[in-house]
């Protein structure tokens, strides 16, 4: 077993103690990084600990850079990783800090801030560890087409009701345009109800009443669908075995040989 | 196969490449038209591109006028189309622009604006393309009577609670009349909670607490119903074949002869 | 068949054309009466049509008084009706107007208004006509004990969270007392969110975040229960046959003899 | 049967009339105590009845102190009770008043108030009496892991959307930091919608629209899960028999001998 195969076992798999430890450390660093990003945005905290945030950010970024390079080195098919969803997330959340060094002089602050906040996408790295293949995900996936039809109806209703409210209430009561009226309709239909815009005329309030009851009634639709799909779904096993040779990773934990290329999975 | 039959195949059916292409173009024009209507209502955008909106609107309207005329020409039973739901939608959303030319001089602005906004109903033309016959629609249709009983109870509760809140809070806290108190009750019961009116007295807040918990509890009712109906419903097949001779359109995609009049469906 | 039996058939039953017509007229008068009560409370409308409201109200009240007297006359067991739920509703919603004549001089306006608004309970008379015995009611009834356990948990959570928020936010941010904090907690937990009180401190907002996610999660509980109960419930038949002799009314529409006392139901 | 065994029967069990009476009295005292705590926090009521609250609080506290001591005396394994959940709740909600006597002179008011409000946790004593072992609790317990996965997704979405909204709206529209933006996202996603912060720019409102529809859709997930788990769960029997010898309490009501230590349960 070469050092690259050993590294592959630790980084890409989770069926050995070392592999599990690596995953836990990674999650801790990600969460630490997310807390950094959040607190850094609170101006009073940012101003008090400006050096701490700067140094911590560089340490975290260098750690993720090392992880990124190791992931590329220890696989036989580096491009499969680089262009995978997690590969792109890793790159997007690591690169911006280096870029900020280059462009800091001649770029607007907004762009820079947006770039640096790409770090927040590191949170997506955690999704890999929460049983993406479980029964819940199966139920949601099979509900999606019906939920889209449902959301589509919500949009049609919002469009028509939005236009009517724009006519009934008009700009003088905050319904300044059709897009804004549609925004209000969705705020109402989904029972959010911010209250930044609200009907003032009796007729507008009557229509609002119907919209609210409608929204209250149709929430039943996606709920019923997911429930029914979940009830008929079957649990799926997670797996953490990944082939060093071809990258295929749908093997059960006790598999000994890759079912794609026949390469041995559990070398001594 | 005459040109009218060919046109019928393209406009009314979706089982040929030309028919599918026609549907896609139609949906794109509808969406473009809806975006036009929406942006036109934003006064800053309207003022900047007044000519663009005027010309675009006329182009779209003329396109839909041509579609309307073609639909009437290429069917043997034009009145079946004209008085169908989609026929009326087509007319209502096309005619107003022509009317606005006639009445622009001596009519109040409000009526004119309302008339022109009828264009928004074009969105209903899309509903034809989103599988009206699918399993979801079946479940909703069979849930409707029970959901109406449920909504009816919501109205009874709103009426009684609305009257009590009108007495308890009174006009000095915004509950100026029973209809307005009913409006507040529905805002609360459906968990929308705009906050434009809210109880101030301790007794009013106590009643509000019960209303909120009640609303939180009874949302379970329609949800449970739709879920149970959906679980026992069966999927239904869509179909896109329409008879040129009699207009009947419940044929499977591979049908060769109309099951109503025996007219051939797939002519060469 | 005596005139009292004929009257009983019309007023208490709904399986003859006359009985159905009576029910429909009753519902129309009730709805008319409710609209009167509502509009009367709008001060601008009240002031303009003060005579119309006064006269209409007396006409409606006299109609219901006649109905009340007829119901007592045409049954062999008048006390069964008088002390039934609908008997009490009928009395409560009719009597106040007569009382208001007696006490108008020496009574506070508030008491008088409250008394006269008892008319609104007439809405409960309609519940008799909306299939109280249907499958939905069965599911809700069998869900009730579990929903109470659920609501009980909601109250415990509200009490504890309310006390914590009272400590964290304090009177200076609107959480002036524990009852008021509990009110806020229920507003938040049920996802109503008026916004009249809202957390201002970061810690308060963090707690609010947990409360909202909790409320979002536990709404699933009553919904799941009602859904499951509904799925296992069986439809129940409505019936509109009532025995003139003993008042029993659980007969199917085609029953010929009362199953309690053997009295004939369908006399010619 | 010794007096300690008799006391154990009354305090720890509920299968004798005396045991049931003890439970009911306990619940009444707890509810009275909770009302005291609540009303005491309303400053106007507190100022008017300051002596009444002081004396009542001491009476209630002494009652609970006696209960606490009796519970320790009448069991053979006092530490099992003391370190159990309810033992800690009992201690935490009784001790603070005694502590307040000691520290009243030299402690900040806030700490003192917080300490005394620990009384509110007495409400948890009631949970023992509401069928913790029933079918509902089973369904919720088996749903928990899936609901945590769901809540986890909610947090990931909130983090990403919160960061985007922070960039789009910025501090000038109330989105002053990422934690605050995450707070807004959760307020919106859970359909609470306080309205204390709300998007102002068109782009922000567009994103808000998507968040609301998303929140409206994903509430279906926990609901569906609990519903499905509840449908497949089985009812569980409650039991109120507790062994005097070893403290084990999972016996059916008619059990005669403890299934852990063989000690007799129903002595005469």
CSV table of N, CA and C in Angstrom, one decimal, chain C residues 86-201:
chain,number,residue,atom,x,y,z
C,86,UNK,N,-78.7,24.0,20.3
C,86,UNK,CA,-79.3,24.9,19.3
C,86,UNK,C,-80.4,25.7,19.9
C,87,UNK,N,-81.1,25.1,20.9
C,87,UNK,CA,-82.2,25.8,21.6
C,87,UNK,C,-81.6,27.0,22.4
C,88,UNK,N,-80.5,26.8,23.0
C,88,UNK,CA,-79.9,27.9,23.8
C,88,UNK,C,-79.3,29.0,22.9
C,89,UNK,N,-78.7,28.5,21.8
C,89,UNK,CA,-78.2,29.5,20.8
C,89,UNK,C,-79.3,30.4,20.3
C,90,UNK,N,-80.5,29.7,20.0
C,90,UNK,CA,-81.6,30.5,19.4
C,90,UNK,C,-82.1,31.5,20.4
C,91,UNK,N,-82.2,31.1,21.7
C,91,UNK,CA,-82.7,32.0,22.7
C,91,UNK,C,-81.7,33.2,22.9
C,92,UNK,N,-80.4,32.8,23.1
C,92,UNK,CA,-79.4,33.8,23.3
C,92,UNK,C,-79.3,34.9,22.3
C,93,UNK,N,-79.6,34.5,21.0
C,93,UNK,CA,-79.4,35.4,19.9
C,93,UNK,C,-80.6,36.2,19.6
C,94,UNK,N,-81.8,35.8,20.2
C,94,UNK,CA,-83.0,36.5,20.0
C,94,UNK,C,-83.4,37.4,21.1
C,95,UNK,N,-83.2,36.9,22.4
C,95,UNK,CA,-83.7,37.6,23.5
C,95,UNK,C,-83.1,39.0,23.7
C,96,UNK,N,-81.8,39.2,23.5
C,96,UNK,CA,-81.1,40.5,23.8
C,96,UNK,C,-81.8,41.8,23.3
C,97,UNK,N,-82.4,41.7,22.1
C,97,UNK,CA,-83.0,42.9,21.5
C,97,UNK,C,-84.2,43.3,22.4
C,98,UNK,N,-85.0,42.3,22.9
C,98,UNK,CA,-86.1,42.6,23.7
C,98,UNK,C,-85.6,43.2,25.1
C,99,UNK,N,-84.5,42.6,25.6
C,99,UNK,CA,-84.0,43.1,26.8
C,99,UNK,C,-83.5,44.5,26.7
C,100,UNK,N,-83.0,44.8,25.5
C,100,UNK,CA,-82.4,46.2,25.3
C,100,UNK,C,-83.5,47.2,25.4
C,101,UNK,N,-84.8,46.9,25.1
C,101,UNK,CA,-85.9,47.8,25.2
C,101,UNK,C,-86.1,48.1,26.7
C,102,UNK,N,-85.9,47.1,27.6
C,102,UNK,CA,-86.2,47.3,29.0
C,102,UNK,C,-85.1,48.1,29.7
C,103,UNK,N,-83.9,47.8,29.3
C,103,UNK,CA,-82.8,48.4,30.1
C,103,UNK,C,-82.1,49.5,29.5
C,104,UNK,N,-82.6,50.0,28.4
C,104,UNK,CA,-81.9,51.0,27.6
C,104,UNK,C,-81.6,52.3,28.5
C,105,UNK,N,-82.5,52.6,29.4
C,105,UNK,CA,-82.3,53.9,30.1
C,105,UNK,C,-81.2,53.9,31.1
C,106,UNK,N,-81.1,52.8,31.9
C,106,UNK,CA,-80.2,52.9,33.1
C,106,UNK,C,-79.0,51.9,33.0
C,107,UNK,N,-78.5,51.7,31.8
C,107,UNK,CA,-77.4,50.7,31.7
C,107,UNK,C,-76.3,51.3,31.0
C,108,UNK,N,-75.0,50.9,31.3
C,108,UNK,CA,-73.9,51.4,30.6
C,108,UNK,C,-73.9,50.9,29.1
C,109,UNK,N,-73.5,51.8,28.2
C,109,UNK,CA,-73.5,51.5,26.8
C,109,UNK,C,-72.8,50.2,26.4
C,110,UNK,N,-71.7,49.9,27.1
C,110,UNK,CA,-70.8,48.7,26.8
C,110,UNK,C,-71.7,47.5,27.0
C,111,UNK,N,-72.3,47.3,28.1
C,111,UNK,CA,-73.1,46.1,28.4
C,111,UNK,C,-74.2,45.9,27.3
C,112,UNK,N,-74.8,47.1,27.0
C,112,UNK,CA,-75.9,47.0,25.9
C,112,UNK,C,-75.3,46.5,24.6
C,113,UNK,N,-74.2,47.1,24.2
C,113,UNK,CA,-73.6,46.7,23.0
C,113,UNK,C,-73.2,45.2,23.0
C,114,UNK,N,-72.6,44.8,24.1
C,114,UNK,CA,-72.2,43.4,24.2
C,114,UNK,C,-73.5,42.5,24.1
C,115,UNK,N,-74.6,42.9,24.8
C,115,UNK,CA,-75.8,42.1,24.7
C,115,UNK,C,-76.3,42.0,23.3
C,116,UNK,N,-76.4,43.1,22.6
C,116,UNK,CA,-76.9,43.1,21.2
C,116,UNK,C,-76.0,42.3,20.3
C,117,UNK,N,-74.7,42.3,20.6
C,117,UNK,CA,-73.8,41.5,19.7
C,117,UNK,C,-74.0,40.0,19.8
C,118,UNK,N,-74.7,39.6,20.9
C,118,UNK,CA,-75.0,38.2,21.0
C,118,UNK,C,-75.7,37.6,19.8
C,119,UNK,N,-76.3,38.5,19.0
C,119,UNK,CA,-76.9,38.1,17.7
C,119,UNK,C,-76.0,37.3,16.8
C,120,UNK,N,-74.6,37.6,17.0
C,120,UNK,CA,-73.7,37.0,16.1
C,120,UNK,C,-73.6,35.5,16.3
C,121,UNK,N,-74.1,35.0,17.4
C,121,UNK,CA,-74.0,33.6,17.7
C,121,UNK,C,-75.0,32.8,16.8
C,122,UNK,N,-75.9,33.6,16.1
C,122,UNK,CA,-76.8,32.9,15.1
C,122,UNK,C,-76.0,32.1,14.1
C,123,UNK,N,-74.7,32.5,13.9
C,123,UNK,CA,-73.9,31.8,12.9
C,123,UNK,C,-73.8,30.3,13.3
C,124,UNK,N,-73.9,30.0,14.6
C,124,UNK,CA,-73.7,28.6,15.0
C,124,UNK,C,-74.9,27.8,14.6
C,125,UNK,N,-76.1,28.4,14.3
C,125,UNK,CA,-77.2,27.7,13.7
C,125,UNK,C,-76.8,27.0,12.4
C,126,UNK,N,-75.9,27.6,11.7
C,126,UNK,CA,-75.6,27.1,10.4
C,126,UNK,C,-74.8,25.8,10.5
C,127,UNK,N,-74.0,25.6,11.6
C,127,UNK,CA,-73.2,24.4,11.8
C,127,UNK,C,-74.0,23.1,11.6
C,128,UNK,N,-75.4,23.3,12.0
C,128,UNK,CA,-76.2,22.1,11.9
C,128,UNK,C,-76.3,21.6,10.4
C,129,UNK,N,-76.1,22.5,9.5
C,129,UNK,CA,-76.3,22.1,8.1
C,129,UNK,C,-75.1,21.7,7.4
C,130,UNK,N,-73.9,21.6,8.0
C,130,UNK,CA,-72.7,21.3,7.3
C,130,UNK,C,-72.1,19.9,7.7
C,131,UNK,N,-73.0,18.9,7.7
C,131,UNK,CA,-72.5,17.5,7.8
C,131,UNK,C,-71.6,17.3,9.0
C,132,UNK,N,-72.2,17.6,10.2
C,132,UNK,CA,-71.4,17.4,11.5
C,132,UNK,C,-70.9,16.0,11.6
C,133,UNK,N,-71.6,15.0,11.0
C,133,UNK,CA,-71.3,13.6,11.2
C,133,UNK,C,-70.3,13.1,10.2
C,134,UNK,N,-69.7,13.9,9.4
C,134,UNK,CA,-68.9,13.4,8.3
C,134,UNK,C,-67.5,12.9,8.8
C,135,UNK,N,-66.8,12.3,7.9
C,135,UNK,CA,-65.5,11.6,8.2
C,135,UNK,C,-64.5,12.6,8.8
C,136,UNK,N,-64.5,13.8,8.4
C,136,UNK,CA,-63.6,14.8,8.9
C,136,UNK,C,-63.8,15.0,10.4
C,137,UNK,N,-65.1,15.2,10.8
C,137,UNK,CA,-65.4,15.4,12.2
C,137,UNK,C,-64.9,14.2,13.0
C,138,UNK,N,-65.1,13.0,12.5
C,138,UNK,CA,-64.7,11.8,13.2
C,138,UNK,C,-63.2,11.8,13.4
C,139,UNK,N,-62.4,12.2,12.4
C,139,UNK,CA,-61.0,12.2,12.5
C,139,UNK,C,-60.5,13.2,13.5
C,140,UNK,N,-61.2,14.4,13.5
C,140,UNK,CA,-60.8,15.5,14.4
C,140,UNK,C,-61.1,15.0,15.9
C,141,UNK,N,-62.3,14.4,16.1
C,141,UNK,CA,-62.7,14.0,17.4
C,141,UNK,C,-61.7,13.0,18.0
C,142,UNK,N,-61.3,12.0,17.1
C,142,UNK,CA,-60.3,11.0,17.7
C,142,UNK,C,-58.9,11.6,17.8
C,143,UNK,N,-58.6,12.7,17.2
C,143,UNK,CA,-57.3,13.3,17.3
C,143,UNK,C,-57.2,14.2,18.6
C,144,UNK,N,-58.4,14.7,19.0
C,144,UNK,CA,-58.4,15.7,20.1
C,144,UNK,C,-57.5,15.4,21.3
C,145,UNK,N,-57.6,14.2,21.9
C,145,UNK,CA,-56.8,14.0,23.1
C,145,UNK,C,-55.3,14.1,22.8
C,146,UNK,N,-54.9,13.7,21.7
C,146,UNK,CA,-53.4,13.8,21.4
C,146,UNK,C,-53.1,15.3,21.1
C,147,UNK,N,-54.0,16.0,20.5
C,147,UNK,CA,-53.7,17.4,20.2
C,147,UNK,C,-53.7,18.2,21.5
C,148,UNK,N,-54.5,17.8,22.5
C,148,UNK,CA,-54.4,18.5,23.8
C,148,UNK,C,-53.0,18.3,24.4
C,149,UNK,N,-52.5,17.0,24.4
C,149,UNK,CA,-51.2,16.8,24.9
C,149,UNK,C,-50.2,17.7,24.2
C,150,UNK,N,-50.3,17.8,22.9
C,150,UNK,CA,-49.4,18.6,22.1
C,150,UNK,C,-49.6,20.1,22.6
C,151,UNK,N,-50.8,20.6,22.7
C,151,UNK,CA,-51.0,22.0,23.1
C,151,UNK,C,-50.4,22.2,24.5
C,152,UNK,N,-50.5,21.2,25.3
C,152,UNK,CA,-50.0,21.3,26.7
C,152,UNK,C,-48.5,21.5,26.6
C,153,UNK,N,-47.8,20.8,25.7
C,153,UNK,CA,-46.4,21.0,25.6
C,153,UNK,C,-46.1,22.4,25.1
C,154,UNK,N,-46.9,22.9,24.2
C,154,UNK,CA,-46.7,24.2,23.7
C,154,UNK,C,-46.8,25.2,24.8
C,155,UNK,N,-47.7,25.0,25.8
C,155,UNK,CA,-47.9,26.0,26.9
C,155,UNK,C,-46.6,25.9,27.8
C,156,UNK,N,-46.2,24.7,28.1
C,156,UNK,CA,-45.0,24.5,29.0
C,156,UNK,C,-43.8,25.2,28.3
C,157,UNK,N,-43.6,25.0,27.0
C,157,UNK,CA,-42.5,25.7,26.3
C,157,UNK,C,-42.6,27.2,26.4
C,158,UNK,N,-43.9,27.7,26.2
C,158,UNK,CA,-44.1,29.1,26.2
C,158,UNK,C,-43.8,29.7,27.5
C,159,UNK,N,-44.1,29.0,28.6
C,159,UNK,CA,-43.9,29.5,30.0
C,159,UNK,C,-42.4,29.6,30.2
C,160,UNK,N,-41.7,28.6,29.9
C,160,UNK,CA,-40.2,28.6,30.2
C,160,UNK,C,-39.5,29.6,29.3
C,161,UNK,N,-39.8,29.6,28.0
C,161,UNK,CA,-39.1,30.5,27.1
C,161,UNK,C,-39.6,32.0,27.4
C,162,UNK,N,-40.8,32.2,27.8
C,162,UNK,CA,-41.3,33.5,28.1
C,162,UNK,C,-40.6,34.1,29.3
C,163,UNK,N,-40.3,33.2,30.3
C,163,UNK,CA,-39.6,33.7,31.5
C,163,UNK,C,-38.1,34.0,31.1
C,164,UNK,N,-37.5,33.2,30.3
C,164,UNK,CA,-36.1,33.4,29.9
C,164,UNK,C,-36.0,34.8,29.1
C,165,UNK,N,-37.0,35.0,28.2
C,165,UNK,CA,-37.0,36.2,27.4
C,165,UNK,C,-37.2,37.4,28.2
C,166,UNK,N,-38.0,37.3,29.3
C,166,UNK,CA,-38.3,38.4,30.2
C,166,UNK,C,-37.0,38.8,30.9
C,167,UNK,N,-36.2,37.8,31.2
C,167,UNK,CA,-34.9,38.1,31.9
C,167,UNK,C,-33.9,38.7,30.9
C,168,UNK,N,-33.9,38.1,29.7
C,168,UNK,CA,-32.8,38.5,28.7
C,168,UNK,C,-33.1,39.9,28.1
C,169,UNK,N,-34.4,40.1,27.7
C,169,UNK,CA,-34.7,41.3,27.0
C,169,UNK,C,-35.1,42.4,28.0
C,170,UNK,N,-36.0,42.1,28.9
C,170,UNK,CA,-36.4,43.0,30.0
C,170,UNK,C,-37.4,44.0,29.5
C,171,UNK,N,-37.9,44.8,30.5
C,171,UNK,CA,-39.0,45.8,30.2
C,171,UNK,C,-38.6,46.8,29.1
C,172,UNK,N,-37.3,47.2,29.1
C,172,UNK,CA,-36.9,48.2,28.2
C,172,UNK,C,-37.0,47.9,26.7
C,173,UNK,N,-37.1,46.6,26.4
C,173,UNK,CA,-37.4,46.2,25.0
C,173,UNK,C,-38.8,45.7,24.7
C,174,UNK,N,-39.7,46.0,25.6
C,174,UNK,CA,-41.1,45.6,25.4
C,174,UNK,C,-41.5,44.4,26.1
C,175,UNK,N,-40.6,43.6,26.7
C,175,UNK,CA,-41.0,42.4,27.5
C,175,UNK,C,-41.2,42.8,28.9
C,176,UNK,N,-42.3,43.6,29.1
C,176,UNK,CA,-42.6,44.2,30.4
C,176,UNK,C,-42.9,43.3,31.5
C,177,UNK,N,-43.5,42.1,31.2
C,177,UNK,CA,-43.9,41.2,32.3
C,177,UNK,C,-43.8,39.8,31.7
C,178,UNK,N,-43.9,38.8,32.6
C,178,UNK,CA,-43.9,37.4,32.2
C,178,UNK,C,-45.1,37.1,31.3
C,179,UNK,N,-46.3,37.5,31.7
C,179,UNK,CA,-47.5,37.2,30.8
C,179,UNK,C,-47.3,37.7,29.4
C,180,UNK,N,-46.7,39.0,29.3
C,180,UNK,CA,-46.5,39.6,28.0
C,180,UNK,C,-45.4,38.8,27.2
C,181,UNK,N,-44.4,38.3,28.0
C,181,UNK,CA,-43.3,37.5,27.3
C,181,UNK,C,-43.9,36.2,26.8
C,182,UNK,N,-44.8,35.6,27.6
C,182,UNK,CA,-45.4,34.4,27.1
C,182,UNK,C,-46.3,34.7,25.9
C,183,UNK,N,-47.0,35.8,25.9
C,183,UNK,CA,-47.7,36.2,24.7
C,183,UNK,C,-46.8,36.3,23.5
C,184,UNK,N,-45.6,36.9,23.6
C,184,UNK,CA,-44.6,37.0,22.6
C,184,UNK,C,-44.2,35.6,22.1
C,185,UNK,N,-43.9,34.7,23.1
C,185,UNK,CA,-43.4,33.4,22.8
C,185,UNK,C,-44.5,32.6,21.9
C,186,UNK,N,-45.7,32.8,22.3
C,186,UNK,CA,-46.8,32.1,21.5
C,186,UNK,C,-46.9,32.7,20.1
C,187,UNK,N,-46.8,34.0,20.1
C,187,UNK,CA,-46.9,34.7,18.7
C,187,UNK,C,-45.7,34.2,17.9
C,188,UNK,N,-44.6,33.9,18.4
C,188,UNK,CA,-43.4,33.4,17.7
C,188,UNK,C,-43.5,31.9,17.4
C,189,UNK,N,-43.9,31.2,18.4
C,189,UNK,CA,-43.9,29.7,18.3
C,189,UNK,C,-44.9,29.2,17.2
C,190,UNK,N,-46.1,30.0,17.2
C,190,UNK,CA,-47.1,29.6,16.2
C,190,UNK,C,-46.8,30.2,14.8
C,191,UNK,N,-45.7,30.9,14.7
C,191,UNK,CA,-45.2,31.5,13.4
C,191,UNK,C,-46.2,32.6,13.0
C,192,UNK,N,-46.9,33.2,13.9
C,192,UNK,CA,-47.8,34.4,13.6
C,192,UNK,C,-46.9,35.6,13.3
C,193,UNK,N,-46.1,36.0,14.4
C,193,UNK,CA,-45.1,37.1,14.2
C,193,UNK,C,-45.7,38.4,13.9
C,194,UNK,N,-46.5,39.0,14.9
C,194,UNK,CA,-47.0,40.3,14.6
C,194,UNK,C,-45.9,41.3,14.5
C,195,UNK,N,-44.9,41.3,15.3
C,195,UNK,CA,-43.9,42.3,15.3
C,195,UNK,C,-44.1,43.4,16.2
C,196,UNK,N,-45.2,43.4,17.0
C,196,UNK,CA,-45.4,44.5,18.0
C,196,UNK,C,-44.4,44.4,19.1
C,197,UNK,N,-44.0,43.2,19.5
C,197,UNK,CA,-42.8,43.1,20.4
C,197,UNK,C,-41.8,42.2,19.6
C,198,UNK,N,-40.5,42.5,19.6
C,198,UNK,CA,-39.5,41.6,19.0
C,198,UNK,C,-38.2,41.8,19.7
C,199,UNK,N,-37.4,40.7,19.7
C,199,UNK,CA,-36.1,40.8,20.5
C,199,UNK,C,-35.2,41.8,19.8
C,200,UNK,N,-34.4,42.5,20.7
C,200,UNK,CA,-33.5,43.5,20.2
C,200,UNK,C,-32.0,43.1,20.5
C,201,UNK,N,-31.8,42.5,21.6
C,201,UNK,CA,-30.4,42.1,22.0
C,201,UNK,C,-30.0,40.9,21.1
